[in-house]
Each structure stands twice: as structure tokens, then as C-alpha cells.
PDB file of C-alpha atoms and ligand atoms in Angstrom:
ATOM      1  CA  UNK A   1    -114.555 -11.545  45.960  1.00 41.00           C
ATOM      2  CA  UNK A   2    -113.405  -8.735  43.849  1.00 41.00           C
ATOM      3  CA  UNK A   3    -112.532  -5.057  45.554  1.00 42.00           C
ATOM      4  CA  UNK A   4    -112.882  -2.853  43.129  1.00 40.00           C
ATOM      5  CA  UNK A   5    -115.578  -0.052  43.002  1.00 41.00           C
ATOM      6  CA  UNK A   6    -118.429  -1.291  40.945  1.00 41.00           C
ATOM      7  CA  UNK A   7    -120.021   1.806  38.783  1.00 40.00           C
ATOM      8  CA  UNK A   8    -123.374   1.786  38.725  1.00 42.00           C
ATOM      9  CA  UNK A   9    -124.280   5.071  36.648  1.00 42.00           C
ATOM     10  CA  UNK A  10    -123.479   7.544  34.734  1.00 46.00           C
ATOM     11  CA  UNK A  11    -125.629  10.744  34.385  1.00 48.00           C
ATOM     12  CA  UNK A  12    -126.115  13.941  32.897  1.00 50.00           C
ATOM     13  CA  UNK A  13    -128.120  16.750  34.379  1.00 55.00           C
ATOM     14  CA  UNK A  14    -129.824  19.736  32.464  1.00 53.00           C
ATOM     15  CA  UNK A  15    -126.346  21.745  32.589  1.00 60.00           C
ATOM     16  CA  UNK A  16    -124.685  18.767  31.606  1.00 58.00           C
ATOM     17  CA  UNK A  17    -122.836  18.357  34.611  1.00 54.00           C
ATOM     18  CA  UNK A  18    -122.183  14.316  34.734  1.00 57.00           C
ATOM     19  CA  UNK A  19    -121.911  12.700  38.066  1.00 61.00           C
ATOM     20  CA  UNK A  20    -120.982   8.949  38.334  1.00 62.00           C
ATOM     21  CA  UNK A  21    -122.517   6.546  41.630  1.00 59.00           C
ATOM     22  CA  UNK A  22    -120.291   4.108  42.724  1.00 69.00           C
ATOM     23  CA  UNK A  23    -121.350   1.418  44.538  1.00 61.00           C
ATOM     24  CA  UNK A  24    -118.082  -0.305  46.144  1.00 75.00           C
ATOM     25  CA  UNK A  25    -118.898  -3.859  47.196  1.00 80.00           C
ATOM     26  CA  UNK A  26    -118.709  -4.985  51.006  1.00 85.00           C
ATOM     27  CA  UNK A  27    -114.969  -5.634  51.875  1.00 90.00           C
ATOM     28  CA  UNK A  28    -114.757  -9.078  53.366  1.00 91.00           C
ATOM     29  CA  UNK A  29    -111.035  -9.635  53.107  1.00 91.00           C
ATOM     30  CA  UNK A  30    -110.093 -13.328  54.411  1.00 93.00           C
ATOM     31  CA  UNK A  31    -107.773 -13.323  57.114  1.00 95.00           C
ATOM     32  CA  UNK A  32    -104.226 -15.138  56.309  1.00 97.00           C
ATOM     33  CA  UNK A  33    -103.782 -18.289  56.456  1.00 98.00           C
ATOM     34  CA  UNK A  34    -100.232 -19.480  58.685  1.00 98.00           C
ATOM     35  CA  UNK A  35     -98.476 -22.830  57.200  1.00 98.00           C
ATOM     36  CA  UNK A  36     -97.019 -24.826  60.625  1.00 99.00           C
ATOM     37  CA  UNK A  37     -93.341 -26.041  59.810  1.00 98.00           C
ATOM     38  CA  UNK A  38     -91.431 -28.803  61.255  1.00 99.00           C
ATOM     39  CA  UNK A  39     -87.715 -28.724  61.221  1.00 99.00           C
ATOM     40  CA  UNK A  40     -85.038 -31.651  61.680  1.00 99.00           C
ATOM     41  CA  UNK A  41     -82.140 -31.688  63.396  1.00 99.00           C
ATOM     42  CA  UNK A  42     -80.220 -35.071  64.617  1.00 98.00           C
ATOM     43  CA  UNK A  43     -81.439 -36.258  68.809  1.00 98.00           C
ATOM     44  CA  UNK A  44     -85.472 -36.150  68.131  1.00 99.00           C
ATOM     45  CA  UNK A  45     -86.388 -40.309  67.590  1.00 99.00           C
ATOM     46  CA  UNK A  46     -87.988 -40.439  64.294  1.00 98.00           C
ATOM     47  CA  UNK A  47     -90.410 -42.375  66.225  1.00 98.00           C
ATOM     48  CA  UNK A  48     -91.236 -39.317  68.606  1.00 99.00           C
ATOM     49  CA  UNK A  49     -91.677 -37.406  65.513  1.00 99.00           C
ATOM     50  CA  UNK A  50     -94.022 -39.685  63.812  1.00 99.00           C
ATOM     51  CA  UNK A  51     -96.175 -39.517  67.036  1.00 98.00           C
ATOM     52  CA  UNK A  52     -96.491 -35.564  67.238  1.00 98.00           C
ATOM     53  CA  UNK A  53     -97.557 -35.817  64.020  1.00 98.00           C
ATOM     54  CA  UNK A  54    -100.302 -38.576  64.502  1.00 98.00           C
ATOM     55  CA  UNK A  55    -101.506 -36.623  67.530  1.00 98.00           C
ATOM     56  CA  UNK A  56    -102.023 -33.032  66.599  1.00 98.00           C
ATOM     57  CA  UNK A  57    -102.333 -33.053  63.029  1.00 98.00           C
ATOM     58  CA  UNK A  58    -104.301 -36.236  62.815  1.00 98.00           C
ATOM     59  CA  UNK A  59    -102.169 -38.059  60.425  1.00 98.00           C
ATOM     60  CA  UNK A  60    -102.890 -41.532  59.638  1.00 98.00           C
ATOM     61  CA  UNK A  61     -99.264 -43.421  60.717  1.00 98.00           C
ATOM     62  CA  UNK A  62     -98.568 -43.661  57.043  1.00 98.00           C
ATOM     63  CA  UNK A  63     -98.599 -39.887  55.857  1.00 98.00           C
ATOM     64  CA  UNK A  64     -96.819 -39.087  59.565  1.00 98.00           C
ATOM     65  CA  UNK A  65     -94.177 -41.450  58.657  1.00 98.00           C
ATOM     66  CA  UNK A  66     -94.024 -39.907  55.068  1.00 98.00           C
ATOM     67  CA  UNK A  67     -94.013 -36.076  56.301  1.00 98.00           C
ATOM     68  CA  UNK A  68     -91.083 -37.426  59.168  1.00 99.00           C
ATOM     69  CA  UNK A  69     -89.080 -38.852  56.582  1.00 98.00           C
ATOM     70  CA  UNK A  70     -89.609 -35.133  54.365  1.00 98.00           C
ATOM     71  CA  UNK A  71     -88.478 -32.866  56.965  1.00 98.00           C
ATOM     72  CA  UNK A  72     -85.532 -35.603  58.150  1.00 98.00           C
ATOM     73  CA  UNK A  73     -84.121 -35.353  54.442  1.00 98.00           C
ATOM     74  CA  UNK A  74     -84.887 -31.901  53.599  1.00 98.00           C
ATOM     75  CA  UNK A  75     -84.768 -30.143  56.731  1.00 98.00           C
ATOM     76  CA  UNK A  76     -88.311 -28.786  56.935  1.00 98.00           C
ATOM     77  CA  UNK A  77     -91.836 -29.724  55.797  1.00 98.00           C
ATOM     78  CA  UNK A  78     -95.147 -27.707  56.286  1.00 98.00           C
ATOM     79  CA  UNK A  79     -97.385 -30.015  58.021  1.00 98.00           C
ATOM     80  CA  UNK A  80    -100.578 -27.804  57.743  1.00 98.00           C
ATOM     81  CA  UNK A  81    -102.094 -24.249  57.219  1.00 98.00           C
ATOM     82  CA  UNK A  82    -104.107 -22.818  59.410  1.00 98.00           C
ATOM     83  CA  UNK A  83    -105.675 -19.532  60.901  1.00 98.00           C
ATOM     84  CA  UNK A  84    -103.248 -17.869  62.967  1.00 98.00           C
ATOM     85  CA  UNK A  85    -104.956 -18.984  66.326  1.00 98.00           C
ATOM     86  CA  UNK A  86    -105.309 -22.357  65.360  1.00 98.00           C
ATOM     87  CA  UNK A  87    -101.147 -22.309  64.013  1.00 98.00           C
ATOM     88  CA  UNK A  88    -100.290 -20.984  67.435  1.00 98.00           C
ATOM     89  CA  UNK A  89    -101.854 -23.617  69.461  1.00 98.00           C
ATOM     90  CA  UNK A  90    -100.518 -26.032  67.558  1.00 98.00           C
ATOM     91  CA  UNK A  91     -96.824 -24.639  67.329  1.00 99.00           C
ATOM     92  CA  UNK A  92     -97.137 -24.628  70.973  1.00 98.00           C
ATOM     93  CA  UNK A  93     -98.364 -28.013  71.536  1.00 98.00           C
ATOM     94  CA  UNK A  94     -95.909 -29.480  69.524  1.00 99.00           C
ATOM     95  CA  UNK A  95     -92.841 -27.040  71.220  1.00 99.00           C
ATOM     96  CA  UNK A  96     -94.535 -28.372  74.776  1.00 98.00           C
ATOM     97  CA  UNK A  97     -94.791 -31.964  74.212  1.00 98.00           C
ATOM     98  CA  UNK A  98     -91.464 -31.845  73.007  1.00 98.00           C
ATOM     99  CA  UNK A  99     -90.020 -29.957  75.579  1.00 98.00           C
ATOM    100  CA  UNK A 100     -90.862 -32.265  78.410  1.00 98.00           C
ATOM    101  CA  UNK A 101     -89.873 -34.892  76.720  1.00 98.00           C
ATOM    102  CA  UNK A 102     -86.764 -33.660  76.458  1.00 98.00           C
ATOM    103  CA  UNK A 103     -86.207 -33.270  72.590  1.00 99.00           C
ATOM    104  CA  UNK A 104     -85.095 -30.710  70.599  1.00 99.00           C
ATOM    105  CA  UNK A 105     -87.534 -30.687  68.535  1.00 99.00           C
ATOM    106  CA  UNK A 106     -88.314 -26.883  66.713  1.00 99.00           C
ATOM    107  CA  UNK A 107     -92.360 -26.480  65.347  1.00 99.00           C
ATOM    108  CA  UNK A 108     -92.754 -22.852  63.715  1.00 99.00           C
ATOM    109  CA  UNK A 109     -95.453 -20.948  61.914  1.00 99.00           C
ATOM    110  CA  UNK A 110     -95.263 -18.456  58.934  1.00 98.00           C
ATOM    111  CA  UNK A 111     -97.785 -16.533  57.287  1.00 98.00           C
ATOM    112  CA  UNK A 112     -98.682 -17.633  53.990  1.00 97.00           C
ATOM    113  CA  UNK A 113     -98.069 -14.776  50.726  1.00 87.00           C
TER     114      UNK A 113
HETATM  115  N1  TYC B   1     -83.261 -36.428  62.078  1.00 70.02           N
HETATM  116  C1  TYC B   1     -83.876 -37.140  63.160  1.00 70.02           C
HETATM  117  C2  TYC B   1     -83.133 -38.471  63.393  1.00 70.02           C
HETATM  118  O1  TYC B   1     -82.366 -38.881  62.550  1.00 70.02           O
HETATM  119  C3  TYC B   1     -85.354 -37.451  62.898  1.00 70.02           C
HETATM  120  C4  TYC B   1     -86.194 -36.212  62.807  1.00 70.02           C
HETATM  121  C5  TYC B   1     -87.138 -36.102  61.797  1.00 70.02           C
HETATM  122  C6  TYC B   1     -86.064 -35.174  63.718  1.00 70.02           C
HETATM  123  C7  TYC B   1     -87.957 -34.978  61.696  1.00 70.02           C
HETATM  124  C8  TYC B   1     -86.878 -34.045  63.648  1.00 70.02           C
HETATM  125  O2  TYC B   1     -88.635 -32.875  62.549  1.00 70.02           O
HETATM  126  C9  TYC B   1     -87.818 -33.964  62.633  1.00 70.02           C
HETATM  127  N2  TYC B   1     -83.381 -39.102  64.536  1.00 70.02           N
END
């Protein structure tokens, strides 16, 4: 929605003084949206990988397998946007499940420009 004032008049009186009503529209800014990334790095089993990706981002196994093989080649992938609550339970799913299953595995979250 567009934030700028919206003039609605502008008048004259008898002395000629003008006066101008501005009607400013209700502000309903949308909060940001965070992208969750996934970064590589060389102990986590691709398989591991493919199944934290089935499980809290509801991949099929196909587009898991295809995000794994992104972030394993180019270091990091975003593997979804999401309000910043949302982002934050998922980075720490992700960090937890890894964690005790003993991989290295690093989920993050960054706001989106
Ligand atoms: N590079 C890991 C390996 O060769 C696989 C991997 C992929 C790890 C993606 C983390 O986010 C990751 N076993």
C-alpha cells in the first residue's frame, strides 16, 4: 500500500488564505520477512541433511535432495522465508536436531532487504 499523504483539498477562504486537508492513509507496514540458510561444511551425512530438510521444511525427497546438493556445492542455500518467529523456530529445530545427533550442522536466519 502506498505511504504517502493523500491530498484531499485545496481551499480558499474570503481573505484568501488557502489551507490544504491531508488525509494520510492508515500505515500498515508488513513486518520483514527472514530467509532460513543452510550452510555446508564436510562431517554432516548428506543423508542427515536431506532428512532435516524433509522434516521441517516439508520438502518432497526430491527438492531436499536438490537444495542438499546446492548448499554442498555452493556453501549455502536459503531453504525458506519466513516471519521472524516462524525463522527462529525453525533455525532452532534444525541447530537442535543436529546437535544431538552429533553433527555440525550450522542453520541461520537473515532478514530479508
Ligand atoms: N558436505 C557434506 C558432505 O559431503 C554434505 C552437506 C550438505 C553438509 C549440506 C551440510 O548443509 C549441508 N557430507
Amino acid at each position: 500500500m502506498l505511504s504517502e499523504p493523500l491530498m484531499m483539498s485545496d481551499k480558499s477562504d474570503e481573505d484568501g488564505n488557502t489551507s490544504v486537508l491531508v488525509q494520510t492513509r492508515p500505515k500498515t507496514k508488513r513486518p520483514p520477512l527472514y530467509k532460513v540458510l543452510l550452510l555446508n561444511d564436510d562431517y554432516t551425512p548428506m543423508e542427515f541433511v536431506v532428512h532435516v530438510l524433509e522434516r521441517f521444511f516439508a520438502m518432497s525427497h526430491a527438492q531436499a535432495f536438490e537444495i542438499m546438493l546446492t548448499v554442498h556445492k555452493k556453501g549455502v542455500a536459503v531453504v525458506g522465508v519466513f516471519s521472524h518467529e516462524i525463522a527462529e523456530t525453525k533455525v532452532g529445530q534444525v541447530m537442535d536436531f543436529a546437535r544431538r545427533h552429533q553433527h555440525p550442522l550450522q542453520c541461520t536466519m537473515e532478514r530479508e532487504d
